[in-house]
Coordinates of C-alpha atoms in Angstrom, one line a residue:
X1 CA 24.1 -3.4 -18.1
X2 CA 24.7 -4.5 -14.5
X3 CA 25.2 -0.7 -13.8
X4 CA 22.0 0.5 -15.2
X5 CA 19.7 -2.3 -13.6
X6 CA 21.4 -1.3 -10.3
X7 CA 20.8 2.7 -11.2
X8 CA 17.2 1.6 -12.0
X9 CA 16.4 -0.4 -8.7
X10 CA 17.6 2.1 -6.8
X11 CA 15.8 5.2 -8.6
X12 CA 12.4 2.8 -8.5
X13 CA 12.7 1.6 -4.9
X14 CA 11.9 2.8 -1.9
X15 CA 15.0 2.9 0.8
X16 CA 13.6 2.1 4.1
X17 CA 11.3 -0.9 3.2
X18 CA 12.6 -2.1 -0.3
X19 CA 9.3 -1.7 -2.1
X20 CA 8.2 0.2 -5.1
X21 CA 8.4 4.0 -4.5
X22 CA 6.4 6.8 -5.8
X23 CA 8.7 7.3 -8.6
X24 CA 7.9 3.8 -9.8
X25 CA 4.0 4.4 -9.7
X26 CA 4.4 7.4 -11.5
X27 CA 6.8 6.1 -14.3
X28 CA 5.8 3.0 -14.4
X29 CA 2.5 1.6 -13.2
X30 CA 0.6 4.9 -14.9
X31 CA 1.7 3.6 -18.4
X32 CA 0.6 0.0 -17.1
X33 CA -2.4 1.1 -15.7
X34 CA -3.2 3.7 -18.9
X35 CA -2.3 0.0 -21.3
X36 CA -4.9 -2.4 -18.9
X37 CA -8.1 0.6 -19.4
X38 CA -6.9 0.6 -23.4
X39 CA -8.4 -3.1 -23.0
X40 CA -10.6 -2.9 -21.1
X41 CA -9.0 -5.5 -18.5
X42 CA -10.3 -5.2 -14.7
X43 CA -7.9 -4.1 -12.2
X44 CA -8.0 -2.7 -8.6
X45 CA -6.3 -0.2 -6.6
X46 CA -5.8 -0.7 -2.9
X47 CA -4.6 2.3 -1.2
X48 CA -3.7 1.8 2.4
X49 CA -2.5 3.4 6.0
X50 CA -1.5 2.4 8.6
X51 CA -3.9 3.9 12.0
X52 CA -2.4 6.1 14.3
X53 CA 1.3 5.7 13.2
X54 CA 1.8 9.7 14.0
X55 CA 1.3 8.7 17.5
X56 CA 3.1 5.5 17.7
X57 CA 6.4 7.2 16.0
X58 CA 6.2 10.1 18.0
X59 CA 5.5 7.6 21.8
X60 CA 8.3 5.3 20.7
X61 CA 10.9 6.8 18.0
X62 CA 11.4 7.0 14.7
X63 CA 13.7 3.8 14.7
X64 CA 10.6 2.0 16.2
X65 CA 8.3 3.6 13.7
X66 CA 10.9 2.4 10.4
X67 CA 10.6 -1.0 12.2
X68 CA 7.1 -0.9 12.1
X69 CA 6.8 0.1 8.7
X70 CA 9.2 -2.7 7.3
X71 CA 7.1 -4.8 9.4
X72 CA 3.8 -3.7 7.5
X73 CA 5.4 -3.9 4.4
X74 CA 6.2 -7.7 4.8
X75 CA 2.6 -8.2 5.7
X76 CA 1.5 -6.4 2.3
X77 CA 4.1 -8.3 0.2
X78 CA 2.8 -12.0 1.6
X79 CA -0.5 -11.3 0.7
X80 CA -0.1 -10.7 -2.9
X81 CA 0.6 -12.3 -6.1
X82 CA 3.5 -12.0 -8.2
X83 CA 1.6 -9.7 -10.6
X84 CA 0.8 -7.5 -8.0
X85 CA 2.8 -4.0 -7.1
X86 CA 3.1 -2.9 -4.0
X87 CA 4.3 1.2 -3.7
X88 CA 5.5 2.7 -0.7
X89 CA 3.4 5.9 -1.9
X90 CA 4.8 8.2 1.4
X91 CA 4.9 8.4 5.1
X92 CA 2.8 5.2 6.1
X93 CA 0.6 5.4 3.3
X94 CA 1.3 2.2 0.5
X95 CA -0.9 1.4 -2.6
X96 CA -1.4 -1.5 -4.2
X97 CA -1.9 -2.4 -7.6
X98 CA -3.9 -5.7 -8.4
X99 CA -4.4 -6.1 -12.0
X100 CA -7.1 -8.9 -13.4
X101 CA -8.6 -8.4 -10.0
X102 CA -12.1 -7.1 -9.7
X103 CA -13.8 -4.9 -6.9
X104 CA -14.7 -8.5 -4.8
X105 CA -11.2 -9.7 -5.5
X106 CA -10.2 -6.6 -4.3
X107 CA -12.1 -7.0 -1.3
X108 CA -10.9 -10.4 -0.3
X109 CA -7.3 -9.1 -0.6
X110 CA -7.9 -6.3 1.9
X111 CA -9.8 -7.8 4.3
X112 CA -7.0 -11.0 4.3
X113 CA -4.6 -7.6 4.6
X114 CA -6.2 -5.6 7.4
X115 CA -6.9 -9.0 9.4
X116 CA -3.2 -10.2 9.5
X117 CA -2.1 -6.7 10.3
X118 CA -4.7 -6.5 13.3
X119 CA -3.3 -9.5 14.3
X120 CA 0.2 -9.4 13.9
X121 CA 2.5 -9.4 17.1
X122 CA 4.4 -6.2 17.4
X123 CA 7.4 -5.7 19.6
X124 CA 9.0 -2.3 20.8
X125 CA 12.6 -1.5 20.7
X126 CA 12.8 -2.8 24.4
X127 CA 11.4 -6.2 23.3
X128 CA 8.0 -5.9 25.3
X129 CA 4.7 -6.3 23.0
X130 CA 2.6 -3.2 21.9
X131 CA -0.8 -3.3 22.0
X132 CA -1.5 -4.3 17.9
X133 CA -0.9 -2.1 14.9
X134 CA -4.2 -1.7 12.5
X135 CA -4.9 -0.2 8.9
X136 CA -7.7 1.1 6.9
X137 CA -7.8 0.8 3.2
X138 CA -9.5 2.0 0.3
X139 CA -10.5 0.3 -3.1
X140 CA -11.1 1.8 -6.2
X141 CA -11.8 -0.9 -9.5
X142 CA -11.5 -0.9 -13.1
X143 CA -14.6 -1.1 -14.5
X144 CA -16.2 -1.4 -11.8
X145 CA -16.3 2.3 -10.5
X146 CA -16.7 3.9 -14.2
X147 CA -13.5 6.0 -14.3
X148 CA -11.2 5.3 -17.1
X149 CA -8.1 7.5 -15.7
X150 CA -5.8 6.0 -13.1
X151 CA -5.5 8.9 -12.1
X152 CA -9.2 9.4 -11.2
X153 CA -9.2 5.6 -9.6
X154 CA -5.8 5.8 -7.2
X155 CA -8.0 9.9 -6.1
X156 CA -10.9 7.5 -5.6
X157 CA -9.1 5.2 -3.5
X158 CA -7.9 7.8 -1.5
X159 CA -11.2 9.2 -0.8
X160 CA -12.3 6.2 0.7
X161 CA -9.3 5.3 2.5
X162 CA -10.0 8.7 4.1
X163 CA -14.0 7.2 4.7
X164 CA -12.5 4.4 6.4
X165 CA -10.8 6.1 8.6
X166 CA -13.4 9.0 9.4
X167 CA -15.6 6.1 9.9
X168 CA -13.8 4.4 12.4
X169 CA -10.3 2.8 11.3
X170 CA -9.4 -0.7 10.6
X171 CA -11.5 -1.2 7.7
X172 CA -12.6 -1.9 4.1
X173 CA -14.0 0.7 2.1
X174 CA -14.8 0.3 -1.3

């Protein structure tokens, strides 16, 4: 038994920062997701990137751009509750999954998000401080936004992570 639950962690999470990986979203969450639009409970998808990290990996290294991704990580993981799920979805882009929460929930978690990012302290490999690291999310919400495939709703997230950015960067768009 100990075997398998150590199999399954490592299968479902992601190696450099510890969270959820795709796998997990795929395997897991989908079914989850697919159980909570069955009853027609609310839930929110946060999808989420961090601004410019091409640019910062390639000025400092890629040990300095793993350290900045474990970095945003924790500041994802202290902002939500137990029942959320937070997915390392690839490179620097992470969703998360916020069930029972609607579109202002949703809101209020990604603003408290982007906010602690923008003002989080961030040290280079040689100890001296860089400038500040920012993020730009996108929401999608069950019922809110009428799509009944999470599928349809993380694309939708997407899509307006991708506004966020054209529109600017360190924002909320939902």
């Amino acid at each position: 038994l100990n075997l398998y639950r150590t199999t399954e962690r490592h299968a479902f999470s992601d190696v450099l920062t510890g969270l959820k990986n795709r796998r997990y979203l795929d395997d897991v969450v989908v079914g989850e997701a697919r159980d909570l639009i069955h009853k027609d409970a609310p839930f929110s998808i946060l999808f989420a990137d961090i601004d410019h990290f091409k640019s910062y990996n390639d000025a400092y290294g890629h040990q300095a751009g793993d350290k900045l991704l474990n970095e945003f990580a924790d500041h994802l993981r202290k902002v939500v509750r137990r029942a959320d799920t937070v997915v390392r979805y690839g490179g620097e882009e992470f969703v998360v999954i916020l069930p029972g929460a609607d579109k202002a929930a949703a809101l209020a978690v990604a603003e408290k998000m982007r906010k602690q990012i923008e003002s989080a302290e961030v040290l280079l490999p040689s100890g001296e401080p860089w400038n500040r690291i920012t993020a730009s999310f996108g929401i999608a919400s069950f019922p809110d936004d009428g799509i009944g495939k999470f599928t349809d709703l993380l694309k939708k997230a997407d899509e307006r992570l991708y506004s966020a950015k054209a529109s600017g960067r360190n924002r909320v768009v939902c």
